[in-house]
Each structure stands twice: as C-alpha cells, then as structure tokens.
Tab-separated table of C-alpha atoms and ligand atoms in Angstrom:
chain	number	residue	atom	x	y	z
A	81	MET	CA	22.236	-15.566	-0.061
A	82	ASP	CA	21.252	-17.659	2.971
A	83	LEU	CA	21.840	-15.525	6.087
A	84	THR	CA	20.465	-18.053	8.586
A	85	GLY	CA	22.442	-17.667	11.826
A	86	HIS	CA	24.533	-14.887	10.291
A	87	PHE	CA	23.733	-12.286	12.972
A	88	ILE	CA	24.517	-14.389	16.047
A	89	GLY	CA	27.042	-12.465	18.147
A	90	ARG	CA	27.050	-9.542	15.712
A	91	ASN	CA	27.408	-5.904	16.815
A	92	ILE	CA	24.974	-3.397	15.267
A	93	ILE	CA	26.940	-0.156	15.324
A	94	SER	CA	26.562	1.698	12.018
A	95	PHE	CA	24.922	1.393	8.630
A	96	ARG	CA	28.416	1.542	7.174
A	97	ASP	CA	28.745	-2.094	8.348
A	98	LEU	CA	25.499	-3.483	6.844
A	99	THR	CA	24.995	-4.839	3.332
A	100	LYS	CA	21.674	-4.617	1.505
A	101	ASP	CA	21.121	-8.370	1.949
A	102	GLU	CA	21.678	-7.998	5.685
A	103	ILE	CA	19.275	-5.050	5.925
A	104	GLU	CA	16.620	-6.937	3.967
A	105	TYR	CA	17.085	-10.009	6.184
A	106	ILE	CA	16.531	-7.966	9.363
A	107	LEU	CA	13.425	-6.349	7.822
A	108	GLN	CA	12.095	-9.739	6.749
A	109	LYS	CA	12.503	-11.026	10.318
A	110	ALA	CA	10.799	-7.896	11.658
A	111	PHE	CA	7.803	-8.527	9.388
A	112	GLU	CA	7.708	-12.141	10.647
A	113	VAL	CA	7.781	-10.906	14.247
A	114	LYS	CA	4.988	-8.429	13.533
A	115	ASN	CA	3.003	-11.344	12.054
A	116	ARG	CA	3.503	-13.183	15.384
A	117	GLN	CA	5.720	-15.903	13.923
A	118	HIS	CA	8.291	-15.714	16.742
A	119	GLU	CA	6.282	-15.456	19.969
A	120	ASN	CA	8.341	-16.100	23.114
A	121	ALA	CA	11.532	-16.146	21.027
A	122	LEU	CA	13.560	-14.370	23.736
A	123	ALA	CA	12.647	-16.793	26.571
A	124	GLY	CA	15.767	-17.341	28.682
A	125	LYS	CA	17.621	-14.319	27.264
A	126	VAL	CA	18.716	-11.373	29.420
A	127	LEU	CA	19.448	-7.980	27.872
A	128	ALA	CA	21.060	-4.867	29.312
A	129	THR	CA	19.774	-1.406	28.344
A	130	LEU	CA	22.449	1.171	29.170
A	131	PHE	CA	21.225	4.679	28.414
A	132	PHE	CA	23.751	7.398	29.243
A	133	GLU	CA	21.651	10.001	27.409
A	134	PRO	CA	17.882	10.693	27.640
A	135	SER	CA	15.445	8.545	25.647
A	136	THR	CA	11.744	7.768	25.619
A	137	ARG	CA	11.060	5.751	22.471
A	138	THR	CA	14.289	3.845	22.007
A	139	ARG	CA	14.728	2.658	25.582
A	140	LEU	CA	11.067	1.951	26.275
A	141	SER	CA	10.440	0.241	22.938
A	142	PHE	CA	13.520	-1.967	23.429
A	143	GLU	CA	12.334	-2.856	26.932
A	144	ALA	CA	8.745	-3.473	25.806
A	145	ALA	CA	10.035	-5.443	22.806
A	146	ILE	CA	12.208	-7.693	24.980
A	147	THR	CA	9.603	-8.494	27.638
A	148	SER	CA	6.742	-9.021	25.207
A	149	ILE	CA	8.517	-11.957	23.563
A	150	GLY	CA	9.650	-13.576	26.773
A	151	GLY	CA	13.015	-11.936	27.471
A	152	ARG	CA	14.163	-10.050	30.550
A	153	PHE	CA	16.218	-6.899	30.896
A	154	PHE	CA	18.004	-4.780	33.451
A	155	GLY	CA	19.504	-1.399	32.820
A	156	ILE	CA	20.573	2.132	33.472
A	157	ALA	CA	18.134	4.845	32.453
A	158	ASP	CA	20.278	7.690	33.681
A	159	SER	CA	24.074	7.865	33.978
A	160	SER	CA	23.741	9.621	37.361
A	161	SER	CA	22.696	6.271	38.872
A	162	SER	CA	25.752	4.359	37.600
A	163	SER	CA	29.374	4.106	38.759
A	164	ILE	CA	30.325	6.285	35.771
A	165	MET	CA	29.602	9.063	38.302
A	166	LYS	CA	32.441	7.693	40.470
A	167	GLY	CA	34.828	7.912	37.545
A	168	GLU	CA	34.479	4.383	36.141
A	169	THR	CA	35.334	4.263	32.446
A	170	LEU	CA	32.850	3.175	29.805
A	171	LYS	CA	35.157	0.282	28.905
A	172	ASP	CA	35.210	-1.048	32.489
A	173	THR	CA	31.425	-0.688	32.689
A	174	ILE	CA	30.985	-2.681	29.474
A	175	LYS	CA	33.526	-5.365	30.461
A	176	THR	CA	31.549	-5.844	33.673
A	177	VAL	CA	27.992	-5.689	32.307
A	178	SER	CA	28.784	-7.992	29.378
A	179	GLY	CA	29.250	-10.739	31.967
A	180	TYR	CA	25.659	-10.277	33.121
A	181	CYS	CA	23.678	-10.509	29.885
A	182	ASP	CA	23.318	-11.860	26.338
A	183	ALA	CA	23.548	-8.456	24.591
A	184	ILE	CA	23.897	-4.785	25.491
A	185	ILE	CA	21.785	-1.987	24.033
A	186	MET	CA	23.593	1.293	24.617
A	187	ARG	CA	22.983	5.001	24.038
A	188	HIS	CA	25.834	7.382	24.724
A	189	PRO	CA	26.430	11.092	24.066
A	190	TYR	CA	29.839	10.533	22.430
A	191	GLU	CA	30.329	9.640	18.776
A	192	GLY	CA	32.192	6.361	18.527
A	193	ALA	CA	31.156	5.179	22.016
A	194	ALA	CA	29.260	2.154	20.640
A	195	ARG	CA	32.289	1.042	18.603
A	196	ALA	CA	34.536	1.490	21.679
A	197	ALA	CA	32.102	-0.582	23.751
A	198	ALA	CA	32.048	-3.335	21.107
A	199	ASP	CA	35.858	-3.521	21.233
A	200	VAL	CA	35.771	-4.722	24.853
A	201	SER	CA	32.391	-6.463	25.124
A	202	SER	CA	32.027	-10.234	25.235
A	203	VAL	CA	28.409	-9.936	24.013
A	204	PRO	CA	26.900	-8.030	21.052
A	205	ILE	CA	26.497	-4.252	21.334
A	206	ILE	CA	23.478	-2.625	19.721
A	207	ASN	CA	24.020	1.093	19.179
A	208	ALA	CA	20.926	2.963	20.377
A	209	GLY	CA	22.468	6.296	19.353
A	210	ASP	CA	26.022	7.627	19.769
A	211	GLY	CA	26.141	11.409	19.842
A	212	ALA	CA	25.458	12.974	16.461
A	213	ASN	CA	26.871	9.932	14.679
A	214	GLN	CA	24.505	6.982	14.096
A	215	HIS	CA	21.157	5.554	15.252
A	216	PRO	CA	20.935	2.320	13.247
A	217	THR	CA	17.900	0.787	14.974
A	218	GLN	CA	15.919	3.969	14.252
A	219	ALA	CA	16.882	3.777	10.567
A	220	LEU	CA	15.832	0.120	10.457
A	221	LEU	CA	12.399	0.967	11.825
A	222	ASP	CA	12.215	3.881	9.373
A	223	LEU	CA	12.941	1.525	6.448
A	224	PHE	CA	10.441	-0.991	7.846
A	225	THR	CA	7.751	1.709	8.034
A	226	ILE	CA	8.435	2.937	4.489
A	227	LYS	CA	8.339	-0.613	3.132
A	228	GLU	CA	5.162	-1.445	5.068
A	229	THR	CA	3.471	1.756	3.837
A	230	PHE	CA	4.543	1.795	0.179
A	231	GLY	CA	5.227	-1.905	-0.417
A	232	ASN	CA	8.765	-1.085	-1.548
A	233	ILE	CA	11.541	1.463	-1.114
A	234	ASP	CA	12.928	1.570	-4.671
A	235	GLY	CA	11.527	4.339	-6.829
A	236	LEU	CA	10.548	6.674	-3.994
A	237	ASN	CA	11.289	10.398	-3.759
A	238	ILE	CA	12.284	11.063	-0.167
A	239	GLY	CA	12.901	14.423	1.477
A	240	LEU	CA	15.015	14.670	4.617
A	241	MET	CA	14.253	17.953	6.354
A	242	GLY	CA	15.637	19.803	9.328
A	243	ASP	CA	18.793	19.328	11.338
A	244	LEU	CA	20.744	17.194	8.905
A	245	LYS	CA	24.030	18.247	10.525
A	246	TYR	CA	23.538	16.894	14.042
A	247	GLY	CA	20.592	14.510	13.455
A	248	ARG	CA	22.027	11.007	13.818
A	249	THR	CA	18.777	9.463	12.580
A	250	VAL	CA	19.136	11.110	9.170
A	251	HIS	CA	22.793	10.084	8.950
A	252	SER	CA	21.858	6.425	9.466
A	253	LEU	CA	18.768	6.666	7.264
A	254	SER	CA	20.716	8.268	4.383
A	255	MET	CA	23.262	5.455	4.493
A	256	ALA	CA	20.454	2.898	4.655
A	257	LEU	CA	18.591	4.457	1.714
A	258	ALA	CA	21.828	4.495	-0.290
A	259	HIS	CA	21.246	0.748	-0.797
A	260	TYR	CA	18.009	1.472	-2.687
A	261	ASN	CA	17.056	3.226	-5.898
A	262	VAL	CA	15.720	6.420	-4.346
A	263	LYS	CA	15.979	10.128	-5.057
A	264	LEU	CA	16.776	12.228	-1.989
A	265	THR	CA	16.049	15.892	-1.375
A	266	LEU	CA	18.027	17.314	1.532
A	267	ILE	CA	16.083	20.270	2.945
A	268	ALA	CA	17.977	22.280	5.562
A	269	PRO	CA	19.129	25.775	6.413
A	270	LYS	CA	22.782	26.321	5.462
A	271	LEU	CA	23.925	25.934	9.072
A	272	LEU	CA	22.305	22.503	9.357
A	273	ARG	CA	23.339	20.864	6.081
A	274	MET	CA	24.171	17.178	5.815
A	275	PRO	CA	27.815	16.465	6.779
A	276	LYS	CA	30.346	15.966	4.013
A	277	ASP	CA	31.088	12.334	4.933
A	278	VAL	CA	27.417	11.336	4.575
A	279	LYS	CA	27.159	13.126	1.210
A	280	GLU	CA	30.353	11.416	0.067
A	281	HIS	CA	28.766	8.101	1.030
A	282	LEU	CA	25.705	8.953	-1.106
A	283	GLN	CA	27.945	9.971	-4.019
A	284	SER	CA	30.006	6.780	-3.750
A	285	ARG	CA	26.761	4.821	-4.171
A	286	ASN	CA	25.480	7.027	-7.015
A	287	VAL	CA	22.444	8.178	-5.027
A	288	ALA	CA	20.767	11.144	-6.704
A	289	TYR	CA	20.250	13.995	-4.261
A	290	ASP	CA	19.452	17.719	-4.268
A	291	GLU	CA	20.175	20.192	-1.509
A	292	ILE	CA	17.701	23.016	-0.897
A	293	GLU	CA	17.091	25.377	2.020
A	294	CYS	CA	13.310	25.189	2.283
A	295	ILE	CA	10.287	23.499	0.739
A	296	ASN	CA	9.727	24.566	-2.882
A	297	GLU	CA	7.681	23.515	-5.945
A	298	GLU	CA	9.926	20.501	-6.568
A	299	CYS	CA	8.855	19.069	-3.203
A	300	LYS	CA	5.416	18.308	-4.711
A	301	LYS	CA	7.107	15.174	-6.103
A	302	LEU	CA	8.051	13.853	-2.672
A	303	ASP	CA	6.476	10.626	-1.434
A	304	VAL	CA	7.943	11.028	2.055
A	305	ILE	CA	9.169	14.001	4.050
A	306	TYR	CA	11.247	12.853	7.010
A	307	VAL	CA	11.420	15.761	9.455
A	308	THR	CA	13.938	16.071	12.294
A	309	ARG	CA	14.172	18.213	15.397
A	310	ILE	CA	16.965	20.754	15.714
A	311	GLN	CA	19.346	18.983	18.106
A	312	LYS	CA	19.791	21.902	20.526
A	313	GLU	CA	21.910	19.771	22.885
A	314	ARG	CA	24.612	19.305	20.208
A	315	PHE	CA	25.239	23.021	19.525
A	316	GLY	CA	28.509	24.344	20.984
A	317	ASP	CA	27.239	27.904	20.447
A	318	LEU	CA	23.661	28.603	21.587
A	319	GLN	CA	23.563	31.797	19.493
A	320	GLU	CA	23.997	29.577	16.444
A	321	TYR	CA	21.013	27.516	17.644
A	322	GLU	CA	18.915	30.681	18.075
A	323	ARG	CA	19.667	31.610	14.460
A	324	VAL	CA	18.040	28.432	13.109
A	325	ALA	CA	15.425	27.614	15.791
A	326	GLY	CA	11.934	27.589	14.315
A	327	SER	CA	13.269	27.988	10.765
A	328	TYR	CA	11.115	25.203	9.300
A	329	LYS	CA	7.730	23.731	10.086
A	330	ILE	CA	5.198	21.351	8.566
A	331	SER	CA	1.593	22.375	9.159
A	332	LYS	CA	-1.739	21.682	7.479
A	333	ALA	CA	-1.092	24.776	5.356
A	334	THR	CA	2.255	23.300	4.192
A	335	LEU	CA	0.514	20.011	3.299
A	336	ALA	CA	-1.912	21.876	1.038
A	337	ASP	CA	1.026	22.680	-1.285
A	338	LEU	CA	2.455	19.130	-1.353
A	339	ASN	CA	1.608	15.769	-2.925
A	340	PRO	CA	-1.751	14.917	-1.277
A	341	ASN	CA	-0.433	11.429	-0.507
A	342	VAL	CA	2.904	12.529	0.973
A	343	LYS	CA	3.757	10.739	4.208
A	344	ILE	CA	5.280	12.797	6.998
A	345	MET	CA	7.763	10.878	9.127
A	346	HIS	CA	9.756	11.988	12.186
A	347	PRO	CA	11.908	9.961	14.576
A	348	LEU	CA	10.435	12.012	17.470
A	349	PRO	CA	10.629	13.734	19.870
A	350	ARG	CA	9.374	16.802	18.033
A	351	VAL	CA	9.510	20.329	19.386
A	352	ASP	CA	7.731	22.668	16.961
A	353	GLU	CA	8.749	21.359	13.530
A	354	ILE	CA	5.451	19.517	12.917
A	355	ASP	CA	2.297	21.305	13.968
A	356	PRO	CA	0.008	19.008	16.008
A	357	ASP	CA	-2.744	19.851	13.511
A	358	VAL	CA	-0.996	17.431	11.123
A	359	ASP	CA	-1.399	14.516	13.561
A	360	ASP	CA	-4.942	13.638	12.511
A	361	THR	CA	-4.290	13.786	8.776
A	362	PRO	CA	-3.707	10.642	6.678
A	363	ASN	CA	-0.253	12.090	5.934
A	364	ALA	CA	1.033	11.677	9.495
A	365	LEU	CA	3.051	8.495	9.848
A	366	TYR	CA	5.247	9.389	12.824
A	367	PHE	CA	3.406	7.714	15.697
A	368	HIS	CA	2.884	4.541	13.668
A	369	GLN	CA	6.604	4.753	12.834
A	370	ALA	CA	7.460	4.933	16.566
A	371	HIS	CA	5.266	1.887	17.239
A	372	ASN	CA	7.180	-0.089	14.602
A	373	GLY	CA	10.157	0.145	16.958
A	374	ILE	CA	8.720	-2.909	18.692
A	375	PRO	CA	8.865	-5.559	15.908
A	376	VAL	CA	12.110	-4.189	14.477
A	377	ARG	CA	13.874	-4.210	17.848
A	378	GLN	CA	12.400	-7.614	18.706
A	379	ALA	CA	13.851	-8.996	15.494
A	380	LEU	CA	17.240	-7.381	15.995
A	381	VAL	CA	17.719	-8.474	19.607
A	382	SER	CA	16.543	-11.965	18.697
A	383	LEU	CA	18.945	-12.208	15.757
A	384	VAL	CA	22.091	-11.086	17.612
A	385	THR	CA	21.345	-13.364	20.567
A	386	GLY	CA	20.532	-16.320	18.322
A	387	ALA	CA	16.929	-16.482	19.559
A	388	ILE	CA	15.879	-16.190	15.915
A	389	LYS	CA	18.221	-17.519	13.299
B	654	LIG	N1	13.692	8.489	18.085
B	654	LIG	C1	14.376	8.451	19.239
B	654	LIG	O1	15.568	8.087	19.296
B	654	LIG	O2	13.647	8.856	20.340
B	654	LIG	P1	14.171	8.853	21.830
B	654	LIG	O3	15.286	9.865	21.916
B	654	LIG	O4	12.976	9.219	22.664
B	654	LIG	O5	14.698	7.480	22.136
C-alpha cells in the first residue's frame, strides 16, 4: 500500500488507531532519517511542546529532534508557568496554541487528554504520554530499536516486566507488538498486572502470552526483557506502592541465569529496577533505545507536518 502523504495532518494518539502498514511506514521513515536522507526536512516548521507532567527524554529528544533537522519549537516545560494555573481549560489552551504552530506535542497527567486536545486542535496532536494510558512515540522508538537490533520483530520472545498496570509505555508497546508474530511473557507482581483491556486487545489479535509473577526458568527463552519503573505517582494508596516497591530487579546476577544474548530494554527513567552494573554489559540496550528517540520523533513530526511525505 502506498502511504505517501498519508500522515499529513494526522493525530498520533494511541496504538489502537495505527495499522501495521502505518507503523512500518513510520519505522521506514525513521530509518531513512537515521541514514541522513531527510536533513533539514523541518525547515520553516514550528512545533509546540506542551508538557504538563515531568519529562526528560521525551521532551528533550523531541526538541533536539526538531532543531537538528531545521525546525523550531516553543513550549511549556512545566504547567506552573502556563495560564492553566489561572484556571484556563486544556481545550482553550489547545485552541490558542494550535494557531501558533504546525503541530503540538503534548504530555498530560490525565488519560484521554491527548484525544480531548485533538478534538479541538486545528493542527496535529502527538501524544507524548497521557496518564497511565498511552505513550505511542515511546512504543515506536521501542519497535525501531528492536528492529534495528534483531533485524526483525516477528519470531521474538519478549518479556514485559514490572509495573504493567500503570506503565503507559508497556500498554502502547503491547498493542504495537500485537501486529507482529511475537510471544509475550508478562512478568509482574499481582498488584501490577497488565490491565484487562490491553490483554483483551492481545487476545483479539491472537497474541500468545503468559503471565508470571517473577523471572523463572522459562525466561531463558526471552530475546528481550523490557523493564519498567513502578509508577509511584499513579498510586492512589501509597501503602499499596510500599507493598510492591523493590519487588523486582535485573542485575548481573539475574543475567547469569538468562539467555546470554538477551537484550534489556527500559523506557527510563529507572529507579532501582535495573542495577547500574548491567549498564556496561552487551545486554543493556536502554540508553541506545533512548537515543533512538531522535530519528523516530524526527520522522513522526516530519510526517504529520508534511515535511516528509
Ligand atoms: N521514557 C520517557 O517517557 O521518559 P521521560 O518521562 O523522561 O520523558
């Protein structure tokens, strides 16, 4: 299918909205960008980065991505510096800012905020994380990193480990991987299991998955273990958080019992779920993964603004 020009004006809100062809097209463009085929593509384009929740990688990689291929950006890095503090609604903010730019990249603490913003925006909205719901640009860079590392995604055994309940990155990544022929192992304490709606999505696409509480013998088959931080900020009850804090960790000792070639991924930031002694092993992929945010976000911003067709 020829998708040339298909993404112009398109919102990127959730993996529920993306077909496999569309995902593959974005990844193909990201590989082209990484191979320097689209230098200066964003010349003349202005982007807004509205971050109403803390971020290091997503905001800074979007901003670095935009400027390094000729675009410009303005933004909010902290809701306390915006008129939201005076009681302005998100919808009024978006209606206003969409008149200033070619696309808006937004992170917000509330699930559904990106969709609500898209309803009133005159320019594309790229969801940079909405509460515990979705983080589609993270999942795209995760897919890109897996494909770059292994050459393909089909046929892989992938473990998702940690806070599968509140971790929006694993919700998006699960839905993304559901387009491929993969076997998933969901590794989480009972309190942090994958939500029912995400599992129903996997079932509807006939994705094989197991649910276990901690790493066991079967995990020797895994090609990738994607670890997530416990999302302390999303717990209504801090006592519940205390019950699961520190309940899983990857260290050099853990690696000794796994496939020697297993790749450890993490969207970052990490707290204590990957010991820093793993960082210098050939298994650690997480900082490389974070750096792949640049070509993937360059491709995405360029596609929705029409800078790349
Ligand atoms: N992976 C990720 O979303 O990191 P930040 O919260 O630092 O943006």
